[in-house]
PDB file of C-alpha atoms in Angstrom:
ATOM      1  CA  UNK A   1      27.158 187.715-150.630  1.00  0.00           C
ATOM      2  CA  UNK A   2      27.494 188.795-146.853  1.00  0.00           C
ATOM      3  CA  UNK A   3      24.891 186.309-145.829  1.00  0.00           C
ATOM      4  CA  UNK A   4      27.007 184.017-147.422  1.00  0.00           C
ATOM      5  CA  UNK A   5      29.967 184.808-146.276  1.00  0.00           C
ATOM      6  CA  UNK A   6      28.502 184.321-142.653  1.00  0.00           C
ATOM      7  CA  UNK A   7      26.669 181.045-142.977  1.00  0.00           C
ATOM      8  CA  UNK A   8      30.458 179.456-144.232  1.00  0.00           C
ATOM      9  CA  UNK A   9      32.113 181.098-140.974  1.00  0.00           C
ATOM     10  CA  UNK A  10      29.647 179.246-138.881  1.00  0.00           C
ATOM     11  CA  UNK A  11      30.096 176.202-141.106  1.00  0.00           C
ATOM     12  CA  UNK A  12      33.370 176.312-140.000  1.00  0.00           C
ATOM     13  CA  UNK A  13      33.099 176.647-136.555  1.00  0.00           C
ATOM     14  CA  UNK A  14      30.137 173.973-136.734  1.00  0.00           C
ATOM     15  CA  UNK A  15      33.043 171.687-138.380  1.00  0.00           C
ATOM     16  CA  UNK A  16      35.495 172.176-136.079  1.00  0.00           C
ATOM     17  CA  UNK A  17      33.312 171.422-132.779  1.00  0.00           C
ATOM     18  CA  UNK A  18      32.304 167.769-134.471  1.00  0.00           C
ATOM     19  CA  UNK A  19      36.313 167.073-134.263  1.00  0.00           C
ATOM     20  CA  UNK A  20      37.052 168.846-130.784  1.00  0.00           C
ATOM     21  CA  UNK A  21      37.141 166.775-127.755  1.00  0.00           C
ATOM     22  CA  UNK A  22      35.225 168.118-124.723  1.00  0.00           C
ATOM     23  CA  UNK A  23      36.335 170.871-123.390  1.00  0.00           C
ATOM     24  CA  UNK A  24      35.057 170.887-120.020  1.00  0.00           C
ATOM     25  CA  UNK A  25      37.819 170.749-118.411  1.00  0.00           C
ATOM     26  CA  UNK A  26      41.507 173.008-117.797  1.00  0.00           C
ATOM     27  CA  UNK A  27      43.048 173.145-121.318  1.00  0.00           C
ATOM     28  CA  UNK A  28      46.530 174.806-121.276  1.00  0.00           C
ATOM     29  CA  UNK A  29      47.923 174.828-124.857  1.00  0.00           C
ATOM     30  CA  UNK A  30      49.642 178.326-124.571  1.00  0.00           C
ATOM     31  CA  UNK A  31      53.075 176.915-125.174  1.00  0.00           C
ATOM     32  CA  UNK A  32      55.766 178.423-123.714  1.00  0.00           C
ATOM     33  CA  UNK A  33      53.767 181.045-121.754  1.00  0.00           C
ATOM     34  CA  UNK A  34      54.957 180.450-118.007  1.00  0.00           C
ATOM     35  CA  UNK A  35      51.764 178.984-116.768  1.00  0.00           C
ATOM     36  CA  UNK A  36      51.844 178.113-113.079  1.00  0.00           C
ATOM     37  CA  UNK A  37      49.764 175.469-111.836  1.00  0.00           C
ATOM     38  CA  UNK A  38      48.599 176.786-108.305  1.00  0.00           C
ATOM     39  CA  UNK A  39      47.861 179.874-106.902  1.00  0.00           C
ATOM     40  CA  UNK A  40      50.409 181.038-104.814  1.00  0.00           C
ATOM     41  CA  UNK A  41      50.167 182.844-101.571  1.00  0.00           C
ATOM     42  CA  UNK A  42      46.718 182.849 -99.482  1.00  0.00           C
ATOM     43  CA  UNK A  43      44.692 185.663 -98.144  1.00  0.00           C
ATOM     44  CA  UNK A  44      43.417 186.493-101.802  1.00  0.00           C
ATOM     45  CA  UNK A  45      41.658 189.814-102.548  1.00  0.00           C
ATOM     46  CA  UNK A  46      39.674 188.302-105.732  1.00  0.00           C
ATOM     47  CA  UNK A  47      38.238 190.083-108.840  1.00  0.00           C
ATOM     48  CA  UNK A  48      36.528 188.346-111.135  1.00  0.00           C
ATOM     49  CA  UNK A  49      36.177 190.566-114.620  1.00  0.00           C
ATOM     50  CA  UNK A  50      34.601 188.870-117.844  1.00  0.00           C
ATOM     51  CA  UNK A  51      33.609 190.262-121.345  1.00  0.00           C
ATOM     52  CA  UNK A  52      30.159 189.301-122.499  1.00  0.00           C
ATOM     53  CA  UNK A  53      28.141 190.616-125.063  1.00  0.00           C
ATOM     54  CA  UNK A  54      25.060 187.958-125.598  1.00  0.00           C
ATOM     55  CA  UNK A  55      22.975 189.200-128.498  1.00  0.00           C
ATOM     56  CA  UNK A  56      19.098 189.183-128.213  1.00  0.00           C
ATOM     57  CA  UNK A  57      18.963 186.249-130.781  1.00  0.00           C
ATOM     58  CA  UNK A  58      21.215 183.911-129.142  1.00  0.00           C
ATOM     59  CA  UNK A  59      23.966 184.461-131.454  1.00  0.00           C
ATOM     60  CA  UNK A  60      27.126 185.501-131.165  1.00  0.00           C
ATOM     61  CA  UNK A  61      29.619 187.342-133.766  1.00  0.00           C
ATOM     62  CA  UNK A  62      31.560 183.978-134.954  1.00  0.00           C
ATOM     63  CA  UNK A  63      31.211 181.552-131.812  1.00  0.00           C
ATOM     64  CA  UNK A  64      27.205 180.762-132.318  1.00  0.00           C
ATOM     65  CA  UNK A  65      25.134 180.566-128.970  1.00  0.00           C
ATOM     66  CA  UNK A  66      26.170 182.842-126.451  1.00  0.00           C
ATOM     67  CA  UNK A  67      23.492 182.892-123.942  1.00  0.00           C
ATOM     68  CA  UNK A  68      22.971 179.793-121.827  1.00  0.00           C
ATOM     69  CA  UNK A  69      20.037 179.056-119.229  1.00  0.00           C
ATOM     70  CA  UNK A  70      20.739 177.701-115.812  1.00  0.00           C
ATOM     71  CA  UNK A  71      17.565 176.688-113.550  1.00  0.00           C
ATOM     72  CA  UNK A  72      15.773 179.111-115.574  1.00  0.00           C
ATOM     73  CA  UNK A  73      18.354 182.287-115.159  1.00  0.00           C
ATOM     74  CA  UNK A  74      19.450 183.370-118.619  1.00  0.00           C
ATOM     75  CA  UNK A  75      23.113 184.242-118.998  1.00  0.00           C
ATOM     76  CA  UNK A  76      25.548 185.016-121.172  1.00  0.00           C
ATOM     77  CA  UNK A  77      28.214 182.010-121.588  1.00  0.00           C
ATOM     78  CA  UNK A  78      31.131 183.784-120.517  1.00  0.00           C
ATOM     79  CA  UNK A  79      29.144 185.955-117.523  1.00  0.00           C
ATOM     80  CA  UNK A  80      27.903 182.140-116.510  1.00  0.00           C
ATOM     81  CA  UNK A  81      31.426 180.863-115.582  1.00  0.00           C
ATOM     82  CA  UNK A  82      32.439 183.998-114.667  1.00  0.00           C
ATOM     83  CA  UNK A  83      29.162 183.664-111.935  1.00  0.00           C
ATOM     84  CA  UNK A  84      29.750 180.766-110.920  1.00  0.00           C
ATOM     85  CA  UNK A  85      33.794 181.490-109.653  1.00  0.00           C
ATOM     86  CA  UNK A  86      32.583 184.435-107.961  1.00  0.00           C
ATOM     87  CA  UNK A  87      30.302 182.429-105.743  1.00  0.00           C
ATOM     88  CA  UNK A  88      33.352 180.033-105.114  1.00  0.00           C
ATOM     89  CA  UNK A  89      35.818 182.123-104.427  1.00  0.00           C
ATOM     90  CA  UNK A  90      34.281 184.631-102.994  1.00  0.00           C
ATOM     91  CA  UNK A  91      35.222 187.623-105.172  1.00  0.00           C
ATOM     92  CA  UNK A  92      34.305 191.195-106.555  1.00  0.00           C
ATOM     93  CA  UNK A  93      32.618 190.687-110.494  1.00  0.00           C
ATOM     94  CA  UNK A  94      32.924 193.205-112.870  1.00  0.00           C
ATOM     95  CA  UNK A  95      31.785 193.216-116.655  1.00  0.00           C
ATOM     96  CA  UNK A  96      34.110 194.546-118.822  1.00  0.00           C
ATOM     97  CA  UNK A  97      31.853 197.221-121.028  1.00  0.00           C
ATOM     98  CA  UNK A  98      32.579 199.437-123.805  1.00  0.00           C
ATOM     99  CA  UNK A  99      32.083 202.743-124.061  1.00  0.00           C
ATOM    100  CA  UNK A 100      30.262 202.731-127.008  1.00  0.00           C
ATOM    101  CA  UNK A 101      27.900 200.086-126.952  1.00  0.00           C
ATOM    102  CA  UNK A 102      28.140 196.799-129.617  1.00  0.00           C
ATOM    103  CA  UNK A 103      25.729 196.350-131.966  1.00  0.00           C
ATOM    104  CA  UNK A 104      22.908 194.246-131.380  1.00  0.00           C
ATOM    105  CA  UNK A 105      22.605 192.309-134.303  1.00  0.00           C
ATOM    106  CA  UNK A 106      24.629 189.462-135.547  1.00  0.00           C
ATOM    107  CA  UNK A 107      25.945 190.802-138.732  1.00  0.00           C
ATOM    108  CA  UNK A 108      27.042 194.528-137.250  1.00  0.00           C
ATOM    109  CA  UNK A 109      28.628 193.042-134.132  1.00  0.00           C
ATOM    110  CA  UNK A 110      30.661 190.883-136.684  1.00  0.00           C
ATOM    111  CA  UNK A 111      31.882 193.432-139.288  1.00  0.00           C
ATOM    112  CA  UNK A 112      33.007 195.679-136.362  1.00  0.00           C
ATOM    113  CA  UNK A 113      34.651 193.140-134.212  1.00  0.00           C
ATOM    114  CA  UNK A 114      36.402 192.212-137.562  1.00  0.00           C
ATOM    115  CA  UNK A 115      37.146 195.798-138.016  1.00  0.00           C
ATOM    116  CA  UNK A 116      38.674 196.209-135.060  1.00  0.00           C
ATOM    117  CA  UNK A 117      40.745 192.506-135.126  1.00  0.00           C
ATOM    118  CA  UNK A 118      41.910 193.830-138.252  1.00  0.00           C
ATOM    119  CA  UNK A 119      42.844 197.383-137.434  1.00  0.00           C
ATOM    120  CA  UNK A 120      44.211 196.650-134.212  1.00  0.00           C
ATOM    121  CA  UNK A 121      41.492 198.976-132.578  1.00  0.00           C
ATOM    122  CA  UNK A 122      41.409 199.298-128.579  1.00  0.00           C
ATOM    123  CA  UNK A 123      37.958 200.193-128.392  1.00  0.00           C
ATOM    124  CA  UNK A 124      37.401 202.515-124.804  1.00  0.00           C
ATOM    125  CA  UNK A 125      35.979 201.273-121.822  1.00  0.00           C
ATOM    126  CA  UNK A 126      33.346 202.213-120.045  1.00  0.00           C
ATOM    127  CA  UNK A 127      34.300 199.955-117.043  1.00  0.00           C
ATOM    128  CA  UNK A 128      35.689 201.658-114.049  1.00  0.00           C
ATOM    129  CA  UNK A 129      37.088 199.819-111.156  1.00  0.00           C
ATOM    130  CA  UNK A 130      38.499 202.233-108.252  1.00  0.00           C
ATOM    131  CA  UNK A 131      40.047 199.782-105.985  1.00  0.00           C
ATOM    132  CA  UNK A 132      42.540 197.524-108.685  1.00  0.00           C
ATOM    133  CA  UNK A 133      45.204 198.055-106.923  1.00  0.00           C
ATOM    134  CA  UNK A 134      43.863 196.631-103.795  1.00  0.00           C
ATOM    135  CA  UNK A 135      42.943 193.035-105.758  1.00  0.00           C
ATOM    136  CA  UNK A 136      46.090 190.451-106.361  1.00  0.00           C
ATOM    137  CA  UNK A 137      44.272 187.606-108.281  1.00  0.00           C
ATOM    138  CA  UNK A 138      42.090 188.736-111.315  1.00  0.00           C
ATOM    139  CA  UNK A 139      40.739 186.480-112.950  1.00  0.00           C
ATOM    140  CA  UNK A 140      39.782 187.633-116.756  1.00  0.00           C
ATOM    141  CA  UNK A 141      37.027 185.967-118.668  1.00  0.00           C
ATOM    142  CA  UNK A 142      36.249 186.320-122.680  1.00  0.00           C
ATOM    143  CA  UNK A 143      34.642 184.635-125.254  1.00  0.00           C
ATOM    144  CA  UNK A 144      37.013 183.853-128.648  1.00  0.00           C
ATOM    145  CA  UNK A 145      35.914 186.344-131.618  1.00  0.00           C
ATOM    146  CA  UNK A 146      37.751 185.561-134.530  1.00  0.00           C
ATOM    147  CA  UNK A 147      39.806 183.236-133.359  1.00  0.00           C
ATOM    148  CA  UNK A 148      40.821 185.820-130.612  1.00  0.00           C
ATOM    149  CA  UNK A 149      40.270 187.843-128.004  1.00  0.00           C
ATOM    150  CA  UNK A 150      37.735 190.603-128.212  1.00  0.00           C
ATOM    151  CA  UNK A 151      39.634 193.872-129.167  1.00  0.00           C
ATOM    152  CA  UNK A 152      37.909 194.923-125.596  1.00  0.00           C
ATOM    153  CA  UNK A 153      40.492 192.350-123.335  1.00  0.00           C
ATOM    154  CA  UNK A 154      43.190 194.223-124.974  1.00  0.00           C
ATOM    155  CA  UNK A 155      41.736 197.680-123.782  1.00  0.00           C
ATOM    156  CA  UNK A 156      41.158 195.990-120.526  1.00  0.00           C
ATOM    157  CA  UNK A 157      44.707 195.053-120.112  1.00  0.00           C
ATOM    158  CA  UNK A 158      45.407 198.624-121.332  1.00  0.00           C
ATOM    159  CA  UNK A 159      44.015 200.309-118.849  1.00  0.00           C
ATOM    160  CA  UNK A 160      44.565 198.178-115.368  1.00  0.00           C
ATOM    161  CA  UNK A 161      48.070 197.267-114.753  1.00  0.00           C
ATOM    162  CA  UNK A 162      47.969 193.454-113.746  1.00  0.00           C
ATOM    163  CA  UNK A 163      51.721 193.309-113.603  1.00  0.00           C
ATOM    164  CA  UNK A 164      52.380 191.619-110.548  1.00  0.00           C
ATOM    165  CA  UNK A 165      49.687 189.880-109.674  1.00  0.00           C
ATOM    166  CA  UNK A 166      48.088 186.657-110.458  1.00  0.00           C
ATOM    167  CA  UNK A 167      46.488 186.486-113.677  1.00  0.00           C
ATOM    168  CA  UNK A 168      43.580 183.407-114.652  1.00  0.00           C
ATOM    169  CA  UNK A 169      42.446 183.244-117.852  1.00  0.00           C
ATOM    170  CA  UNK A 170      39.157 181.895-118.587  1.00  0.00           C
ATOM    171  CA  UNK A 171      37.246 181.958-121.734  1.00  0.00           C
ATOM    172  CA  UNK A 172      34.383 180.060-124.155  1.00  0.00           C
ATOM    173  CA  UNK A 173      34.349 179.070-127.572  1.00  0.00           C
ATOM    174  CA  UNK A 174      32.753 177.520-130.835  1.00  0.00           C
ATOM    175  CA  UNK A 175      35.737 174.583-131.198  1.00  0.00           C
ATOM    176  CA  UNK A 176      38.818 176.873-131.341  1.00  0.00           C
ATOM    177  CA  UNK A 177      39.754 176.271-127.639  1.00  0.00           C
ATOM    178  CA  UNK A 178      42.367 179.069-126.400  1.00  0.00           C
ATOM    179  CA  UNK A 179      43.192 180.212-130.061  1.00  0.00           C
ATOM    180  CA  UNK A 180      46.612 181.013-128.957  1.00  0.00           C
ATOM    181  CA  UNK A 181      45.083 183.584-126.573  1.00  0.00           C
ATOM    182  CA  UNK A 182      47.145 182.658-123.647  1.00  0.00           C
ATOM    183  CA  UNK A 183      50.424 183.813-125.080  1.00  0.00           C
ATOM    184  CA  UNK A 184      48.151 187.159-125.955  1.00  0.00           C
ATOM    185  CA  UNK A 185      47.803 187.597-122.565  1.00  0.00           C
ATOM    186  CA  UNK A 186      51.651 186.646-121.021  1.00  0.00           C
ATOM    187  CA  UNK A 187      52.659 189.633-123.459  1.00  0.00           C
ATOM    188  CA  UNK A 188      50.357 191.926-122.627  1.00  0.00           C
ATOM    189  CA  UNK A 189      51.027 190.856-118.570  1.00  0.00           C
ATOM    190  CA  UNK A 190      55.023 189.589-118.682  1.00  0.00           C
ATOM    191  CA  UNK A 191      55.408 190.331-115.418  1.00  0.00           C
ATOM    192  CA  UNK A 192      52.439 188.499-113.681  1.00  0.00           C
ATOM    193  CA  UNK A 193      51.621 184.928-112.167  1.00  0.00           C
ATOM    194  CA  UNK A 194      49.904 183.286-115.329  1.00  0.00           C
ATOM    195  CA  UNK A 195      47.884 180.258-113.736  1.00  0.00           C
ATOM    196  CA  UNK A 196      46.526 177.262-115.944  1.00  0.00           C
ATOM    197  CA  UNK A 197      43.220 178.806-116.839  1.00  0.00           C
ATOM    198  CA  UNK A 198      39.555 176.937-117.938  1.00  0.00           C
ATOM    199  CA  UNK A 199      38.502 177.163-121.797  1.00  0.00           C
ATOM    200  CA  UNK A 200      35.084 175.246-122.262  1.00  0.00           C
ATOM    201  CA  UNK A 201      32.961 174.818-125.462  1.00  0.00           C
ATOM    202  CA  UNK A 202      29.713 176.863-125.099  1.00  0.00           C
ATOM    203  CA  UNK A 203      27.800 173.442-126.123  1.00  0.00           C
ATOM    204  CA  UNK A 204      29.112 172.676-122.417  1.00  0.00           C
ATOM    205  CA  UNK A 205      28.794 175.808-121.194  1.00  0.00           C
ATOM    206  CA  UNK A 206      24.915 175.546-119.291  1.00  0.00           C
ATOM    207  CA  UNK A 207      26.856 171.787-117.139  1.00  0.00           C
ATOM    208  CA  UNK A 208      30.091 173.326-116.282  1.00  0.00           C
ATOM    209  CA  UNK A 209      29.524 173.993-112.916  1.00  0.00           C
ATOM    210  CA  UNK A 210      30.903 170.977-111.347  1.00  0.00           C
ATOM    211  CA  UNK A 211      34.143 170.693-113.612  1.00  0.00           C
ATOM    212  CA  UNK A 212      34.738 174.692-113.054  1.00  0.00           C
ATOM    213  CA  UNK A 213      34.528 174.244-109.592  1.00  0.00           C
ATOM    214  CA  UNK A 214      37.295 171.015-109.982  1.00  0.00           C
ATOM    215  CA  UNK A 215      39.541 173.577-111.636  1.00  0.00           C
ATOM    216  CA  UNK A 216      38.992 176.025-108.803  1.00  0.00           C
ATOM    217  CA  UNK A 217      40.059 173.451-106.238  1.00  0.00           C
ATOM    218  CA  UNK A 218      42.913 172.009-108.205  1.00  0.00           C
ATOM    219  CA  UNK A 219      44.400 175.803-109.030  1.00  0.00           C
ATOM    220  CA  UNK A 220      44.028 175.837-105.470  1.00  0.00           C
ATOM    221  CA  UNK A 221      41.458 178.361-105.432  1.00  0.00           C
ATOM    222  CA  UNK A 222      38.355 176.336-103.462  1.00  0.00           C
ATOM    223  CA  UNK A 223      38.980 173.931-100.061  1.00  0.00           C
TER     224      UNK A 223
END
């Protein structure tokens, strides 16, 4: 029955990416979430923190592929983008990690990020990062699970205070685009810059370079 249960939920997300348009570039549809367009201010101390957690096969826990390759460097989808805006902007990258590690299998990884979706579970981190205070744009990268974000984003946001800074979202998915995550994030941060942040299909994921690297320069981010 669980098998079962598991080939529908990729059914579904299967369906929904033959009706979604490309999503290769910006894609603000957080409503009324105070989204800024541009980066304000110069002189940026950058951090770049993303949650990945690529499984062995190739599969993630409701999204399908989450590893891409790249002139022959594997990475995971969201660590990819996440790459590729450190080397623009010049930033610090962190990975948002758990303390206790995921499971490594498909089915495990999706019964306990379901558990903790479900149960409102803040899982702890294992990610340390000394010098927040000292950073004034983060940018915060995540893949959607379950038509969210990963119970880990909201320990992240937990745990470093991002009020007043500047706040860019970026994320991949299956076909679900920002699943409403943006307004997540303005509640969990109502008293940061939100800027209009990059949500790209992971079918898209391995080409995005050159439209990430448009968003960059039109959020003001990149010369």
């Amino acid at each position: 029955m669980k098998k079962i249960f598991y080939a529908m939920v990729l059914l579904s997300v299967t369906a929904c990416l033959a009706i979604a348009c490309s999503d290769d570039e910006p894609n603000n549809d957080g409503g009324n979430t105070d989204i800024e367009e541009v980066v304000p201010g110069t002189n940026h101390k950058i951090l770049v923190a993303y949650f990945s957690e690529p499984l062995p096969d190739g599969v993630d826990a409701v999204t399908s592929a989450s590893r891409v390759i790249v002139d022959g460097d594997l990475y995971g989808s969201v660590q990819y983008v996440a790459t590729v805006i450190r080397e623009a902007t010049g930033g610090d990258m962190v990975r948002i990690q758990t303390a206790q590690p995921y499971p490594g299998n498909f089915n495990d990884l999706a019964d306990q990020a379901d558990n903790e979706r479900q149960n409102d579970i803040h899982p702890a981190l294992a990610t340390e990062i000394d010098n927040f205070d000292d950073y004034d744009v983060i940018f915060v990268g995540y893949p959607i699970w379950w038509y969210q974000m990963p119970m880990a984003m909201y320990s992240f946001f937990d745990k470093f205070d991002c009020n007043g800074k500047t706040v860019i979202p970026f994320s991949t998915h299956g076909g679900s685009g920002w699943s409403g995550t943006l307004g997540d994030i303005r509640g969990l941060v109502p008293n940061a810059t939100m800027i209009d942040g990059y949500s790209i299909s992971r079918n898209n994921t391995a080409t995005s370079r050159s439209g990430i690297l448009n968003w960059l320069r039109e959020i003001g981010m990149t010369e």
